[in-house]
PDB file of C-alpha atoms in Angstrom:
ATOM      1  CA  MET A1402      -7.928   5.285   0.988  1.00 80.00           C
ATOM      2  CA  THR A1403      -7.811   9.063   0.969  1.00 84.00           C
ATOM      3  CA  SER A1404      -5.352  10.824  -1.280  1.00 86.00           C
ATOM      4  CA  GLY A1405      -3.618  12.397   1.746  1.00 89.00           C
ATOM      5  CA  THR A1406      -2.991   9.026   3.385  1.00 92.00           C
ATOM      6  CA  ALA A1407      -1.912   7.491   0.090  1.00 93.00           C
ATOM      7  CA  VAL A1408       0.545  10.324  -0.579  1.00 94.00           C
ATOM      8  CA  ILE A1409       2.148   9.960   2.850  1.00 96.00           C
ATOM      9  CA  VAL A1410       2.573   6.189   2.525  1.00 97.00           C
ATOM     10  CA  LEU A1411       3.770   6.448  -1.092  1.00 97.00           C
ATOM     11  CA  VAL A1412       6.351   9.087  -0.130  1.00 98.00           C
ATOM     12  CA  VAL A1413       7.649   6.874   2.693  1.00 98.00           C
ATOM     13  CA  LEU A1414       7.943   3.899   0.322  1.00 98.00           C
ATOM     14  CA  LEU A1415       9.630   6.048  -2.335  1.00 98.00           C
ATOM     15  CA  THR A1416      12.064   7.369   0.275  1.00 98.00           C
ATOM     16  CA  LEU A1417      12.974   3.800   1.241  1.00 97.00           C
ATOM     17  CA  PHE A1418      13.570   2.904  -2.407  1.00 97.00           C
ATOM     18  CA  VAL A1419      15.650   6.038  -3.041  1.00 97.00           C
ATOM     19  CA  GLY A1420      17.667   5.148   0.059  1.00 96.00           C
ATOM     20  CA  ARG A1421      18.355   1.742  -1.440  1.00 95.00           C
ATOM     21  CA  VAL A1422      19.469   3.260  -4.747  1.00 95.00           C
ATOM     22  CA  VAL A1423      21.724   5.801  -3.017  1.00 96.00           C
ATOM     23  CA  GLY A1424      23.127   3.107  -0.716  1.00 94.00           C
ATOM     24  CA  GLN A1425      23.878   0.927  -3.707  1.00 93.00           C
ATOM     25  CA  ILE A1426      25.620   3.806  -5.510  1.00 94.00           C
ATOM     26  CA  LEU A1427      27.732   4.517  -2.427  1.00 95.00           C
ATOM     27  CA  ALA A1428      28.567   0.834  -2.005  1.00 92.00           C
ATOM     28  CA  ALA A1429      29.626   0.644  -5.658  1.00 91.00           C
ATOM     29  CA  THR A1430      31.691   3.841  -5.707  1.00 93.00           C
ATOM     30  CA  THR A1431      33.105   4.663  -2.266  1.00 94.00           C
ATOM     31  CA  ALA A1432      32.380   1.467  -0.277  1.00 91.00           C
ATOM     32  CA  PRO A1433      31.957   3.140   3.134  1.00 93.00           C
ATOM     33  CA  SER A1434      32.521   0.766   6.044  1.00 92.00           C
ATOM     34  CA  TRP A1435      29.077   1.543   7.523  1.00 93.00           C
ATOM     35  CA  LEU A1436      27.296   0.071   4.477  1.00 91.00           C
ATOM     36  CA  PRO A1437      27.143  -3.563   3.410  1.00 90.00           C
ATOM     37  CA  PRO A1438      29.451  -4.294   0.454  1.00 88.00           C
ATOM     38  CA  MET A1439      28.125  -4.065  -3.097  1.00 87.00           C
ATOM     39  CA  ALA A1440      27.857  -7.849  -3.304  1.00 84.00           C
ATOM     40  CA  ARG A1441      25.060  -7.690  -0.702  1.00 85.00           C
ATOM     41  CA  TRP A1442      23.110  -4.936  -2.530  1.00 83.00           C
ATOM     42  CA  TYR A1443      23.126  -6.441  -5.965  1.00 80.00           C
ATOM     43  CA  SER A1444      21.899  -9.824  -7.186  1.00 80.00           C
ATOM     44  CA  GLY A1445      23.667  -9.568 -10.536  1.00 76.00           C
ATOM     45  CA  LEU A1446      20.565 -10.489 -12.554  1.00 79.00           C
ATOM     46  CA  MET A1447      20.946  -7.294 -14.591  1.00 85.00           C
ATOM     47  CA  PRO A1448      24.292  -5.574 -15.220  1.00 87.00           C
ATOM     48  CA  TYR A1449      24.564  -2.586 -12.875  1.00 88.00           C
ATOM     49  CA  ARG A1450      25.150  -0.220 -15.819  1.00 89.00           C
ATOM     50  CA  PHE A1451      21.559  -1.042 -16.883  1.00 93.00           C
ATOM     51  CA  LEU A1452      20.084  -1.463 -13.402  1.00 92.00           C
ATOM     52  CA  LEU A1453      20.912   2.044 -12.168  1.00 94.00           C
ATOM     53  CA  PRO A1454      19.219   3.831 -15.117  1.00 95.00           C
ATOM     54  CA  ALA A1455      16.190   1.535 -14.698  1.00 94.00           C
ATOM     55  CA  GLN A1456      16.030   2.447 -11.009  1.00 95.00           C
ATOM     56  CA  ILE A1457      16.179   6.154 -11.894  1.00 97.00           C
ATOM     57  CA  VAL A1458      13.285   5.659 -14.340  1.00 97.00           C
ATOM     58  CA  PHE A1459      11.342   3.868 -11.579  1.00 95.00           C
ATOM     59  CA  ILE A1460      11.927   6.828  -9.259  1.00 97.00           C
ATOM     60  CA  ALA A1461      10.694   9.270 -11.916  1.00 96.00           C
ATOM     61  CA  VAL A1462       7.566   7.176 -12.571  1.00 94.00           C
ATOM     62  CA  MET A1463       6.921   6.817  -8.839  1.00 95.00           C
ATOM     63  CA  LEU A1464       7.219  10.612  -8.435  1.00 95.00           C
ATOM     64  CA  ALA A1465       4.691  11.087 -11.263  1.00 91.00           C
ATOM     65  CA  MET A1466       2.331   8.617  -9.594  1.00 91.00           C
ATOM     66  CA  ILE A1467       2.626  10.436  -6.269  1.00 93.00           C
ATOM     67  CA  ALA A1468       2.059  13.798  -7.978  1.00 91.00           C
ATOM     68  CA  GLY A1469      -1.053  12.367  -9.616  1.00 89.00           C
ATOM     69  CA  VAL A1470      -2.406  11.118  -6.304  1.00 90.00           C
ATOM     70  CA  ALA A1471      -1.600  14.442  -4.614  1.00 90.00           C
ATOM     71  CA  SER A1472      -3.502  16.302  -7.330  1.00 87.00           C
ATOM     72  CA  GLY A1473      -6.437  13.936  -6.942  1.00 79.00           C
ATOM     73  CA  ALA A1474      -6.124  12.528 -10.427  1.00 69.00           C
ATOM     74  CA  GLY A1475      -3.625   9.687 -10.240  1.00 57.00           C
ATOM     75  CA  ALA A1476      -1.136   9.012 -13.018  1.00 58.00           C
ATOM     76  CA  LEU A1477      -3.773   6.849 -14.727  1.00 57.00           C
ATOM     77  CA  GLY A1478      -6.374   9.589 -14.611  1.00 55.00           C
ATOM     78  CA  THR A1479      -9.148   9.894 -12.071  1.00 65.00           C
ATOM     79  CA  PRO A1480      -9.495   7.072  -9.555  1.00 71.00           C
ATOM     80  CA  ASN A1481     -10.678   4.034 -11.464  1.00 82.00           C
ATOM     81  CA  ALA A1482     -11.854   0.894  -9.689  1.00 85.00           C
ATOM     82  CA  THR A1483     -10.946  -1.436 -12.562  1.00 89.00           C
ATOM     83  CA  ALA A1484      -7.408  -0.070 -12.965  1.00 88.00           C
ATOM     84  CA  GLY A1485      -7.015  -0.116  -9.187  1.00 90.00           C
ATOM     85  CA  ARG A1486      -7.994  -3.784  -8.998  1.00 94.00           C
ATOM     86  CA  TRP A1487      -5.433  -4.655 -11.709  1.00 95.00           C
ATOM     87  CA  VAL A1488      -2.679  -2.727  -9.933  1.00 94.00           C
ATOM     88  CA  VAL A1489      -3.522  -4.345  -6.586  1.00 96.00           C
ATOM     89  CA  TRP A1490      -3.483  -7.814  -8.175  1.00 97.00           C
ATOM     90  CA  ALA A1491      -0.148  -6.999  -9.816  1.00 97.00           C
ATOM     91  CA  SER A1492       1.182  -6.052  -6.373  1.00 97.00           C
ATOM     92  CA  TYR A1493       0.015  -9.426  -5.006  1.00 98.00           C
ATOM     93  CA  VAL A1494       1.747 -11.329  -7.812  1.00 97.00           C
ATOM     94  CA  TYR A1495       4.913  -9.277  -7.341  1.00 96.00           C
ATOM     95  CA  ALA A1496       4.895  -9.832  -3.554  1.00 97.00           C
ATOM     96  CA  LEU A1497       4.196 -13.549  -4.005  1.00 97.00           C
ATOM     97  CA  GLY A1498       7.232 -13.789  -6.268  1.00 94.00           C
ATOM     98  CA  MET A1499       9.289 -12.203  -3.506  1.00 94.00           C
ATOM     99  CA  VAL A1500       7.836 -14.605  -0.934  1.00 95.00           C
ATOM    100  CA  VAL A1501       9.001 -17.502  -3.132  1.00 93.00           C
ATOM    101  CA  ARG A1502      12.397 -15.841  -3.506  1.00 90.00           C
ATOM    102  CA  SER A1503      12.569 -15.302   0.286  1.00 92.00           C
ATOM    103  CA  VAL A1504      11.782 -18.960   0.978  1.00 92.00           C
ATOM    104  CA  ARG A1505      14.466 -20.015  -1.490  1.00 89.00           C
ATOM    105  CA  TYR A1506      16.881 -17.633   0.236  1.00 89.00           C
ATOM    106  CA  ALA A1507      16.043 -18.962   3.695  1.00 90.00           C
ATOM    107  CA  THR A1508      16.242 -22.623   2.750  1.00 90.00           C
ATOM    108  CA  SER A1509      19.403 -22.457   0.637  1.00 88.00           C
ATOM    109  CA  PRO A1510      22.829 -23.225   2.082  1.00 87.00           C
ATOM    110  CA  PRO A1511      24.694 -19.972   2.933  1.00 82.00           C
ATOM    111  CA  GLU A1512      27.083 -20.302  -0.021  1.00 80.00           C
ATOM    112  CA  LYS A1513      24.131 -20.449  -2.467  1.00 78.00           C
ATOM    113  CA  ARG A1514      21.754 -17.972  -0.831  1.00 76.00           C
ATOM    114  CA  GLY A1515      22.153 -14.960  -3.032  1.00 79.00           C
ATOM    115  CA  VAL A1516      21.378 -11.566  -1.519  1.00 85.00           C
ATOM    116  CA  LEU A1517      18.643 -10.342   0.807  1.00 87.00           C
ATOM    117  CA  ILE A1518      18.670  -6.546   0.306  1.00 88.00           C
ATOM    118  CA  PRO A1519      17.117  -6.672  -3.212  1.00 90.00           C
ATOM    119  CA  ILE A1520      14.351  -8.984  -1.945  1.00 91.00           C
ATOM    120  CA  ILE A1521      13.454  -6.541   0.826  1.00 92.00           C
ATOM    121  CA  PHE A1522      13.259  -3.618  -1.568  1.00 93.00           C
ATOM    122  CA  HIS A1523      11.160  -5.564  -4.074  1.00 94.00           C
ATOM    123  CA  PHE A1524       8.634  -5.875  -1.228  1.00 96.00           C
ATOM    124  CA  VAL A1525       8.836  -2.066  -0.892  1.00 97.00           C
ATOM    125  CA  LEU A1526       7.992  -1.713  -4.592  1.00 97.00           C
ATOM    126  CA  ALA A1527       5.135  -4.237  -4.272  1.00 98.00           C
ATOM    127  CA  ALA A1528       3.789  -2.228  -1.333  1.00 98.00           C
ATOM    128  CA  PHE A1529       4.002   0.947  -3.437  1.00 97.00           C
ATOM    129  CA  LEU A1530       1.896  -0.711  -6.146  1.00 97.00           C
ATOM    130  CA  TYR A1531      -0.591  -1.946  -3.543  1.00 97.00           C
ATOM    131  CA  VAL A1532      -1.078   1.499  -2.019  1.00 96.00           C
ATOM    132  CA  TYR A1533      -1.356   3.128  -5.442  1.00 94.00           C
ATOM    133  CA  GLY A1534      -3.867   0.535  -6.621  1.00 93.00           C
ATOM    134  CA  THR A1535      -5.874   0.898  -3.417  1.00 93.00           C
ATOM    135  CA  TYR A1536      -6.037   4.650  -4.011  1.00 91.00           C
ATOM    136  CA  LEU A1537      -7.156   4.126  -7.617  1.00 90.00           C
ATOM    137  CA  ARG A1538      -9.963   1.802  -6.495  1.00 88.00           C
ATOM    138  CA  GLY A1539     -11.419   4.769  -4.682  1.00 80.00           C
TER     139      GLY A1539
END
């Protein structure tokens, strides 16, 4: 994958994730009627006071990764096939975990389903790792 293609796809995936974070902030603070309520954005696995700072750190790291790809170096240094393979495999494991979570969501009774929005955006993060790892493989 060329660095130009990787940068475009990574920016799109980052934009989706930032949209999720902003949507969640709006749902938590102003609750606009055009957004789903906070209960649909947030699984509750981590208290929101810790989740939001973690999401901001993720955004900063993702920006650094994109800057590295754009410069031709990558945040892990120059493209490296071994590191790329590890990152791609990590993306597969992450996505598989979300597939399992999606199946549990789909097969659970409505009152025990949990929330779908976080699952969708975990797939976005898995895709980000996949694209980054593919770039690193060279």
